[in-house]
Coordinates of N, CA and C in Angstrom, one line a residue:
Chain A
X546 N -95.8 32.7 107.9 CA -94.6 32.7 108.0 C -94.2 31.5 107.6
X547 N -92.8 31.9 106.9 CA -92.1 30.0 106.8 C -91.4 30.4 107.6
X548 N -91.0 31.7 108.3 CA -89.5 31.6 109.1 C -87.9 31.6 107.6
X549 N -87.2 31.1 108.5 CA -85.7 30.3 108.3 C -86.1 29.7 107.6
X550 N -85.5 28.9 105.9 CA -85.8 27.9 105.3 C -84.4 28.2 104.7
X551 N -83.7 26.4 104.6 CA -82.6 26.1 104.1 C -83.2 25.2 102.8
X552 N -82.3 24.8 101.9 CA -82.0 24.2 101.0 C -80.5 23.7 100.8
X553 N -80.3 23.0 100.3 CA -80.6 21.5 100.3 C -81.5 20.8 101.8
X554 N -81.6 19.5 102.2 CA -81.6 18.7 103.7 C -80.3 18.3 104.0
X555 N -80.4 17.2 102.5 CA -78.7 16.9 102.8 C -78.4 17.0 101.5
X556 N -76.8 17.0 101.3 CA -76.2 17.0 100.0 C -74.8 16.0 100.6
X557 N -74.3 15.5 99.5 CA -73.1 14.4 99.4 C -72.0 14.8 98.4
X558 N -70.9 15.3 99.1 CA -70.0 15.9 97.7 C -68.9 15.5 97.8
X559 N -68.3 15.2 96.5 CA -66.6 14.7 96.4 C -65.2 16.1 96.9
X560 N -64.6 15.2 97.2 CA -63.3 16.9 97.1 C -63.7 17.2 96.3
X561 N -63.4 18.5 95.8 CA -62.8 20.0 95.1 C -64.3 20.3 94.3
X562 N -65.7 19.5 94.9 CA -66.6 20.1 93.9 C -67.3 21.0 94.8
X563 N -68.0 22.2 94.1 CA -68.5 23.0 94.5 C -69.9 23.3 94.3
X564 N -70.5 24.4 95.4 CA -71.9 23.9 95.8 C -72.6 24.7 96.4
X565 N -73.9 25.5 96.4 CA -74.4 26.3 96.9 C -75.1 25.8 98.3
X566 N -75.5 26.2 99.9 CA -76.2 26.0 100.4 C -77.7 27.3 100.4
X567 N -79.0 26.9 100.6 CA -78.8 28.3 100.2 C -79.8 28.1 101.6
X568 N -80.0 29.8 101.3 CA -81.0 30.6 103.2 C -81.6 31.5 102.7
X569 N -82.9 31.3 103.1 CA -84.0 32.8 102.8 C -85.0 32.5 104.3
X570 N -85.4 34.0 104.3 CA -86.4 34.2 105.5 C -87.4 35.6 105.2
X571 N -88.3 34.8 106.0 CA -89.7 36.2 105.2 C -89.4 36.9 106.6
X572 N -88.8 37.0 107.3 CA -89.3 38.2 108.3 C -88.7 39.7 108.6
X573 N -88.3 39.6 107.3 CA -87.8 41.3 107.1 C -86.0 41.5 108.1
X574 N -85.7 40.3 108.3 CA -84.5 41.0 109.2 C -83.8 41.4 108.4
X575 N -82.8 41.7 109.2 CA -81.1 42.4 108.7 C -80.4 41.7 108.4
X576 N -80.2 41.1 109.7 CA -79.3 40.0 110.0 C -79.2 38.6 110.0
X577 N -78.2 38.0 108.9 CA -78.6 36.9 108.8 C -77.4 36.1 109.0
X578 N -76.9 35.2 109.7 CA -75.5 34.8 109.5 C -76.2 32.9 109.4
X579 N -74.4 32.4 109.0 CA -74.3 31.0 109.3 C -73.2 30.3 109.4
X580 N -73.7 29.3 110.3 CA -72.8 28.4 111.5 C -71.9 26.8 110.9
X581 N -71.3 26.3 111.5 CA -71.7 25.0 111.1 C -71.4 24.2 112.5
X582 N -72.4 22.8 112.8 CA -72.0 22.5 114.1 C -71.1 20.7 113.7
X583 N -70.3 21.1 114.8 CA -69.4 19.8 114.7 C -69.6 19.0 115.9
X584 N -69.6 17.9 116.2 CA -69.4 17.5 117.3 C -68.7 18.2 118.3
X585 N -69.2 17.9 119.7 CA -68.6 18.2 120.4 C -67.9 19.9 120.6
X586 N -68.4 20.5 119.7 CA -67.7 21.5 119.5 C -68.9 23.0 119.8
X587 N -70.3 22.5 119.6 CA -70.8 23.7 119.5 C -71.4 24.5 117.8
X588 N -72.0 25.2 118.3 CA -72.4 26.1 116.8 C -70.7 27.3 116.9
X589 N -70.3 27.6 115.4 CA -68.9 28.1 115.1 C -69.6 29.3 114.4
X590 N -69.4 30.7 114.1 CA -70.0 31.6 112.9 C -68.8 31.2 112.0
X591 N -69.5 31.2 110.7 CA -68.3 31.0 109.9 C -68.7 32.9 109.0
X592 N -69.8 33.0 108.6 CA -70.3 34.6 108.1 C -71.3 35.2 108.3
X593 N -71.5 36.1 108.2 CA -73.0 37.0 108.6 C -73.3 38.3 107.9
X594 N -74.2 39.0 107.9 CA -74.4 40.0 107.5 C -75.6 41.1 107.8
X595 N -75.4 42.0 107.5 CA -76.5 42.7 108.2 C -77.4 43.7 108.0
X596 N -77.2 43.3 106.6 CA -78.2 43.9 105.4 C -77.8 43.9 103.7
X597 N -78.1 44.0 102.9 CA -77.6 43.4 101.4 C -76.4 44.4 101.4
X598 N -75.8 43.2 100.8 CA -74.6 45.0 100.5 C -73.4 43.9 101.8
X599 N -74.1 43.9 102.4 CA -72.6 43.9 103.9 C -72.5 42.3 104.5
X600 N -71.1 42.3 104.0 CA -71.3 40.7 105.0 C -69.5 40.8 105.8
X601 N -69.7 40.0 106.7 CA -68.0 40.3 107.3 C -67.8 38.5 107.7
X602 N -66.3 38.4 108.2 CA -66.4 37.2 108.3 C -66.5 36.8 109.8
X603 N -67.1 35.1 110.1 CA -67.0 35.1 111.3 C -65.9 34.6 112.1
X604 N -66.4 33.3 113.1 CA -65.0 32.4 113.3 C -64.0 31.9 113.1
X605 N -64.7 30.9 111.3 CA -64.6 30.0 111.1 C -65.1 30.8 109.0
X606 N -64.5 30.9 108.9 CA -64.8 31.7 107.2 C -63.6 30.9 106.0
X607 N -62.7 30.4 106.7 CA -62.1 29.9 105.3 C -62.4 28.6 104.7
X608 N -62.5 29.1 103.0 CA -62.9 27.9 102.3 C -64.9 28.4 102.0
X609 N -65.3 29.2 102.9 CA -67.2 29.2 102.6 C -66.8 31.5 101.6
X610 N -67.6 31.3 101.0 CA -68.3 32.7 100.6 C -69.6 32.7 100.5
X611 N -69.6 34.5 100.6 CA -71.1 34.9 101.1 C -71.6 36.0 100.1
X612 N -72.5 36.1 99.8 CA -72.9 37.4 99.4 C -74.7 37.5 100.0
X613 N -75.1 39.1 100.0 CA -76.4 39.4 100.5 C -76.7 40.4 99.4
X614 N -77.3 39.4 98.3 CA -78.0 40.8 97.4 C -79.3 41.5 97.6
X615 N -80.0 40.5 98.6 CA -81.9 40.5 98.5 C -81.3 40.8 100.2
X616 N -82.7 41.4 101.0 CA -82.6 41.0 102.6 C -83.2 40.0 102.9
X617 N -83.5 39.1 101.6 CA -84.4 37.5 102.2 C -83.1 36.5 101.6
X618 N -82.0 36.8 101.4 CA -81.8 35.7 100.5 C -79.9 36.3 101.3
X619 N -79.4 34.9 101.2 CA -78.1 34.6 101.8 C -77.2 33.6 101.9
X620 N -77.2 33.5 100.5 CA -76.3 32.0 100.4 C -74.8 31.5 100.3
X621 N -74.8 30.6 100.7 CA -73.8 30.1 101.7 C -72.5 28.9 100.2
X622 N -71.6 29.4 100.2 CA -70.8 29.2 98.3 C -69.7 27.9 99.3
X623 N -69.9 27.1 98.8 CA -68.0 26.3 99.1 C -67.5 25.8 97.7
X624 N -66.6 26.9 97.8 CA -65.4 26.7 95.9 C -64.7 25.5 95.5
X625 N -64.6 24.7 96.8 CA -63.8 23.6 96.9 C -63.8 23.3 97.5
X626 N -65.0 21.8 97.9 CA -65.5 20.8 99.0 C -64.3 20.2 99.6
X627 N -64.1 19.9 100.8 CA -62.7 19.6 101.5 C -63.5 18.7 102.6
X628 N -62.9 17.4 103.1 CA -63.9 17.0 104.0 C -63.5 17.4 105.4
X629 N -63.0 18.4 105.7 CA -62.8 19.3 107.2 C -64.0 20.2 107.1
X630 N -65.2 19.7 106.0 CA -65.9 20.6 105.7 C -66.6 19.5 106.3
X631 N -66.9 18.9 106.3 CA -68.3 18.0 106.4 C -69.0 18.0 107.4
X632 N -70.6 18.6 108.0 CA -70.7 19.2 108.6 C -72.4 19.0 108.9
X633 N -73.2 20.0 109.4 CA -74.6 20.2 109.6 C -74.3 21.9 110.0
X634 N -74.5 22.7 109.1 CA -74.9 23.8 108.8 C -76.3 24.8 109.4
X635 N -76.1 25.4 109.6 CA -76.9 26.2 110.2 C -77.3 27.5 109.6
X636 N -78.4 28.3 108.7 CA -78.7 29.6 109.0 C -79.5 30.6 109.7
X637 N -78.9 31.6 110.4 CA -80.3 32.0 111.8 C -80.5 33.5 110.8
X638 N -81.4 33.9 111.1 CA -81.8 35.5 111.1 C -82.1 36.2 112.1
X639 N -81.7 37.5 112.6 CA -82.4 38.5 113.8 C -82.9 39.2 113.3
X640 N -84.2 40.1 114.0 CA -84.4 41.6 113.8 C -82.9 42.7 114.4
X641 N -81.7 43.5 113.7 CA -81.6 43.7 114.4 C -81.6 44.8 115.7
X642 N -82.5 45.7 115.1 CA -83.1 47.0 116.6 C -84.1 46.4 117.4
X643 N -84.7 45.3 116.3 CA -86.2 45.1 117.8 C -86.1 43.6 118.2
X644 N -85.0 43.0 118.1 CA -85.5 41.5 118.4 C -83.8 40.6 119.0
X645 N -84.1 40.0 119.8 CA -83.0 40.0 120.8 C -82.5 38.4 119.9
X646 N -83.5 37.2 120.0 CA -82.2 35.9 119.4 C -82.4 35.7 117.8
X647 N -81.7 34.8 117.6 CA -81.8 34.5 116.1 C -83.1 33.2 115.9
X648 N -83.2 33.3 114.5 CA -84.2 31.9 114.5 C -83.7 31.9 113.5
X649 N -83.3 30.4 113.9 CA -82.8 28.8 113.1 C -83.1 28.0 111.9
X650 N -82.9 27.6 111.0 CA -83.2 27.0 109.9 C -82.9 25.6 110.1
X651 N -83.8 24.5 109.6 CA -84.0 23.3 109.9 C -82.7 22.8 109.4
X652 N -81.1 23.6 109.3 CA -79.8 23.2 109.0 C -80.2 22.2 107.6
X653 N -78.7 22.2 107.0 CA -78.4 21.7 105.9 C -77.1 20.7 106.5
X654 N -77.4 18.9 106.4 CA -76.4 18.0 106.6 C -75.8 17.8 105.2
X655 N -74.1 18.2 105.6 CA -73.3 17.7 104.6 C -72.2 16.9 104.6
X656 N -72.2 16.0 103.4 CA -71.0 15.0 103.7 C -70.1 15.4 102.5
X657 N -68.8 15.4 102.4 CA -67.7 15.0 102.1 C -67.0 13.9 101.7
X658 N -66.9 13.6 100.8 CA -66.2 12.4 100.2 C -64.5 12.5 99.8
Chain B
X1202 N -59.3 32.3 125.2 CA -60.3 31.4 126.0 C -61.8 31.5 125.5
X1203 N -62.7 30.3 126.0 CA -63.6 30.6 126.1 C -64.5 31.3 126.5
X1204 N -65.4 31.4 125.6 CA -66.2 32.7 125.5 C -67.6 31.5 126.4
X1205 N -68.1 30.8 126.0 CA -69.5 30.0 127.2 C -68.4 29.1 127.2
X1206 N -68.5 28.2 128.1 CA -68.2 27.4 129.0 C -69.1 26.0 129.4
X1207 N -69.4 25.2 129.3 CA -70.8 24.4 129.8 C -69.8 23.1 130.2
X1208 N -69.7 23.1 131.9 CA -68.7 21.7 132.1 C -69.9 20.6 131.9
X1209 N -71.0 20.7 131.7 CA -71.8 19.0 132.4 C -71.8 18.5 130.9
X1210 N -71.0 17.5 130.3 CA -71.3 16.8 129.0 C -72.5 15.8 128.8
X1211 N -73.4 15.3 130.1 CA -74.8 15.0 130.0 C -75.1 15.0 131.4
X1212 N -76.2 15.0 131.3 CA -77.2 15.1 132.7 C -78.1 14.1 132.7
X1213 N -78.8 13.8 133.6 CA -79.7 12.8 133.8 C -80.8 13.1 134.8
X1214 N -81.8 13.1 135.0 CA -83.3 13.5 135.7 C -84.4 12.9 135.2
X1215 N -84.8 12.7 136.8 CA -86.4 11.8 136.5 C -87.2 13.2 136.5
X1216 N -88.2 12.0 135.6 CA -89.8 13.0 135.2 C -90.3 14.0 136.4
X1217 N -90.7 15.1 136.0 CA -91.4 15.7 137.1 C -90.1 16.5 138.3
X1218 N -88.8 15.9 138.2 CA -87.8 17.0 138.8 C -87.5 18.5 137.9
X1219 N -87.1 19.2 139.3 CA -86.3 20.1 138.0 C -84.6 19.8 137.6
X1220 N -84.0 20.5 137.1 CA -82.9 20.2 136.5 C -82.0 21.1 136.4
X1221 N -81.0 21.7 136.3 CA -80.0 22.5 136.2 C -79.1 22.5 135.7
X1222 N -79.0 23.6 134.7 CA -77.5 23.8 133.4 C -77.3 24.3 133.4
X1223 N -75.7 24.5 133.3 CA -74.6 25.0 134.1 C -73.9 25.9 132.5
X1224 N -74.1 27.3 132.8 CA -73.3 27.9 131.7 C -73.1 28.6 132.2
X1225 N -71.2 28.9 132.2 CA -70.6 30.0 132.4 C -70.0 30.9 131.4
X1226 N -70.0 32.1 131.4 CA -69.6 33.0 130.4 C -68.1 34.0 130.5
X1227 N -67.6 34.5 129.1 CA -66.1 35.1 129.7 C -66.3 36.6 128.7
X1228 N -66.7 37.7 129.5 CA -66.8 38.8 128.7 C -66.2 40.0 129.3
X1229 N -65.5 41.3 129.0 CA -65.3 42.0 129.5 C -66.3 43.3 129.2
X1230 N -67.3 43.3 128.6 CA -68.5 43.8 127.8 C -69.3 44.1 129.2
X1231 N -69.8 45.6 129.7 CA -70.6 45.1 130.2 C -72.4 45.2 129.5
X1232 N -72.4 45.6 128.4 CA -73.9 45.3 127.8 C -74.0 43.4 126.9
X1233 N -74.4 42.7 127.1 CA -74.5 41.9 126.4 C -75.6 40.9 126.8
X1234 N -76.3 39.4 126.0 CA -77.2 39.2 125.8 C -76.7 37.2 125.9
X1235 N -77.4 37.2 126.7 CA -77.5 35.6 127.0 C -78.4 34.8 127.0
X1236 N -78.8 33.5 126.3 CA -79.4 32.8 125.5 C -78.9 31.4 125.7
X1237 N -80.5 30.4 126.1 CA -80.3 28.6 125.7 C -80.9 28.7 124.7
X1238 N -80.5 27.5 123.9 CA -81.3 27.0 122.9 C -81.4 25.4 123.4
X1239 N -82.3 24.9 122.3 CA -82.5 23.6 122.5 C -82.3 23.0 121.4
X1240 N -81.5 22.1 121.5 CA -81.7 21.4 120.3 C -82.3 19.4 120.2
X1241 N -83.2 18.8 119.6 CA -83.9 18.0 120.1 C -83.2 17.1 118.7
X1242 N -83.0 15.8 119.3 CA -83.1 14.8 118.3 C -83.1 15.2 116.5
X1243 N -84.4 15.5 116.3 CA -84.9 16.4 114.9 C -83.8 16.9 114.7
X1244 N -82.9 17.9 115.4 CA -81.5 18.7 114.6 C -82.4 20.0 114.8
X1245 N -83.4 20.9 115.1 CA -83.4 22.6 114.6 C -83.0 22.7 116.1
X1246 N -82.9 24.5 116.1 CA -82.5 24.8 117.1 C -83.2 25.8 117.8
X1247 N -83.8 25.3 119.0 CA -85.4 26.2 119.8 C -84.2 26.8 120.1
X1248 N -85.0 28.3 120.1 CA -84.7 29.5 121.4 C -86.0 29.0 122.5
X1249 N -85.1 29.4 123.6 CA -85.8 28.8 125.1 C -86.0 30.4 126.1
X1250 N -85.3 31.0 125.8 CA -84.9 31.7 126.8 C -84.2 33.1 126.6
X1251 N -84.6 33.5 127.5 CA -82.9 35.5 127.0 C -83.3 36.3 128.2
X1252 N -81.4 36.3 128.7 CA -81.4 37.5 129.3 C -80.7 38.5 129.7
X1253 N -80.5 39.8 129.3 CA -79.7 41.2 129.3 C -79.1 40.9 130.9
X1254 N -78.0 41.6 130.4 CA -76.9 41.9 131.5 C -77.6 43.3 132.3
X1255 N -78.1 44.0 131.6 CA -78.9 44.8 132.7 C -80.4 44.2 133.0
X1256 N -80.7 43.2 132.9 CA -81.8 43.1 133.1 C -81.9 42.5 134.7
X1257 N -82.7 43.3 135.7 CA -82.3 42.9 137.2 C -82.8 41.4 137.6
X1258 N -84.0 40.6 136.9 CA -84.6 40.1 137.5 C -83.9 38.9 136.7
X1259 N -84.4 37.9 136.7 CA -83.9 36.6 136.1 C -85.1 35.8 135.1
X1260 N -85.2 35.8 134.2 CA -85.2 35.6 133.0 C -86.5 34.4 133.4
X1261 N -87.9 34.4 133.0 CA -88.7 33.1 132.9 C -89.3 32.9 131.8
X1262 N -89.4 31.7 131.8 CA -90.2 31.4 130.8 C -91.1 30.0 130.7
X1263 N -92.5 30.1 131.2 CA -92.9 29.0 131.4 C -92.4 27.8 132.1
X1264 N -92.2 26.7 132.5 CA -90.8 25.5 132.9 C -89.5 25.9 133.1
X1265 N -89.0 27.1 131.9 CA -87.4 28.0 131.9 C -87.3 28.9 132.8
X1266 N -85.9 28.5 133.4 CA -86.0 30.0 133.9 C -84.3 30.1 134.0
X1267 N -84.3 31.5 134.0 CA -82.7 31.6 134.1 C -81.8 32.2 134.7
X1268 N -81.2 31.2 135.8 CA -80.4 31.8 136.8 C -79.4 32.6 137.0
X1269 N -79.3 33.9 136.9 CA -78.4 34.8 136.5 C -77.4 35.4 136.9
X1270 N -76.1 35.0 137.6 CA -75.3 35.2 138.9 C -74.1 36.2 138.1
X1271 N -74.6 37.8 137.9 CA -73.7 38.5 137.2 C -72.2 38.3 137.7
X1272 N -72.0 38.6 138.9 CA -70.8 38.9 139.4 C -70.1 37.7 139.0
X1273 N -70.6 36.1 139.5 CA -69.6 35.0 139.2 C -70.4 34.8 137.4
X1274 N -70.2 35.2 137.2 CA -70.8 35.4 135.0 C -70.8 33.8 134.9
X1275 N -72.5 33.4 135.2 CA -72.8 32.2 135.5 C -73.9 33.1 134.9
X1276 N -74.7 31.6 134.4 CA -76.4 31.9 133.8 C -77.0 30.3 133.5
X1277 N -77.1 29.9 134.7 CA -77.5 28.0 134.7 C -79.2 28.5 133.7
X1278 N -79.4 27.6 133.5 CA -80.8 27.2 133.1 C -81.5 26.3 133.6
X1279 N -82.4 26.3 134.3 CA -83.5 25.5 135.3 C -84.7 25.6 135.0
X1280 N -84.5 24.3 134.4 CA -85.8 23.7 134.0 C -86.7 22.6 134.7
X1281 N -88.1 23.4 135.3 CA -88.9 22.4 136.3 C -89.6 21.9 135.8
X1282 N -90.4 20.7 136.9 CA -90.7 19.5 136.7 C -90.8 18.9 135.3
X1283 N -89.1 18.5 134.8 CA -89.0 17.2 133.4 C -90.1 16.3 133.0
X1284 N -90.3 16.8 131.2 CA -90.8 16.2 131.2 C -89.9 14.9 129.6
X1285 N -90.8 14.3 129.3 CA -89.7 13.3 128.6 C -89.6 13.9 127.2
X1286 N -90.7 14.9 127.2 CA -89.8 15.7 126.1 C -88.6 16.9 126.0
X1287 N -88.4 16.9 127.4 CA -87.3 17.7 127.5 C -85.5 17.3 127.3
X1288 N -85.7 15.9 126.8 CA -84.6 15.3 126.4 C -84.3 15.8 125.1
X1289 N -82.9 16.2 124.9 CA -82.1 17.0 124.3 C -81.0 17.8 124.6
X1290 N -80.2 18.2 123.3 CA -78.9 18.9 123.8 C -79.2 20.4 124.4
X1291 N -78.5 20.8 125.0 CA -79.1 21.6 125.5 C -77.5 23.3 124.7
X1292 N -77.5 24.1 124.8 CA -76.7 24.9 124.2 C -77.0 26.5 125.1
X1293 N -75.9 26.8 125.6 CA -75.9 28.3 125.8 C -75.4 28.9 124.7
X1294 N -75.7 30.2 125.3 CA -74.9 31.4 123.7 C -74.4 32.7 124.8
X1295 N -74.2 33.6 123.7 CA -74.0 34.8 124.2 C -73.6 35.8 123.2
X1296 N -74.6 36.7 123.2 CA -73.7 38.3 122.3 C -73.5 39.3 123.1
X1297 N -72.4 39.4 122.2 CA -71.6 40.8 123.4 C -72.0 41.8 122.7
X1298 N -71.8 43.0 123.7 CA -72.6 44.8 123.3 C -74.1 44.3 122.7
X1299 N -74.6 44.2 123.7 CA -76.2 43.0 123.5 C -76.6 44.5 122.0
X1300 N -76.5 45.9 121.8 CA -77.6 46.6 121.2 C -76.2 46.4 119.5
X1301 N -75.5 45.9 119.5 CA -74.7 46.0 118.4 C -73.7 45.6 117.7
X1302 N -74.3 43.9 119.1 CA -73.0 42.9 118.7 C -73.6 42.2 117.8
X1303 N -72.9 41.9 116.8 CA -73.1 40.9 116.1 C -72.5 39.1 115.8
X1304 N -71.9 38.8 116.7 CA -71.9 37.5 116.6 C -71.9 37.0 117.9
X1305 N -72.7 36.3 117.7 CA -73.1 34.9 119.3 C -71.7 34.0 119.2
X1306 N -71.4 33.6 120.6 CA -70.7 32.3 120.8 C -71.4 31.4 121.7
X1307 N -71.2 30.2 121.3 CA -72.3 29.2 121.7 C -70.8 28.3 122.7
X1308 N -71.5 27.2 123.5 CA -71.0 26.5 124.3 C -71.1 25.3 123.4
X1309 N -70.3 24.0 124.0 CA -70.3 22.4 123.4 C -72.1 22.2 123.9
X1310 N -72.1 22.9 124.7 CA -73.9 21.6 124.9 C -73.9 21.2 125.9
X1311 N -74.7 20.4 126.7 CA -75.0 19.3 127.7 C -76.7 18.7 126.9
X1312 N -76.2 17.3 126.9 CA -76.7 16.1 126.6 C -78.0 15.9 127.9
X1313 N -79.5 15.8 127.8 CA -80.1 15.8 129.4 C -80.9 14.9 128.4
X1314 N -80.9 14.2 129.2 CA -81.8 12.8 129.4 C -82.5 12.4 130.8
X1315 N -84.2 12.7 130.4 CA -85.5 12.2 131.6 C -85.7 11.1 131.4
X1316 N -85.5 10.5 132.6 CA -85.4 9.2 133.0 C -87.4 9.1 133.5
X1317 N -88.4 8.1 133.1 CA -89.5 7.9 133.3 C -89.6 7.6 134.6

């Protein structure tokens, strides 16, 4: 199993550009989520999904969109990037009924100029 | 109010000694789960240990143990026999409504440095 994979590893954007961060998992986990990590603030939940077609907002959803068309994939879209979205983004997944912890991808470093 | 509080921004420990990383949490739920993750300088998040609120015994995983004091709402991580590879950021996290909850809350982390 590859676990949770994220692409790209690094990305530089200009203010106003859009992009999609990709996340995929091969563990057949129902739950997937996106976090951002900023210095001194730990991880904060952006959006999450408990299954295909079902998404919900986390603590800091503004400026981000998500969709879940398959169990495996959970892309995060930045429609109009802002410097405040410079951060490290982590995707995670977990089995809802049998798993306790969530498993994280390697992260994507995003710099918005 | 913060759901998870880690009051130690940085800690130092001598190699082979034990170290305790503090974590307190805030919830009114009876059912919740507590987690510790390690983040080395390479950046990945590594799951270390889990404690359910109804678990009567403290969780242990190898050199890691979780000192769970429910009445004090604390979930401290104890690392025994520290190794140089333990140098990393450590995050405490909580999931409320352990059977159905969907949001994890993370603390701000503790940076541990192991001194040779």
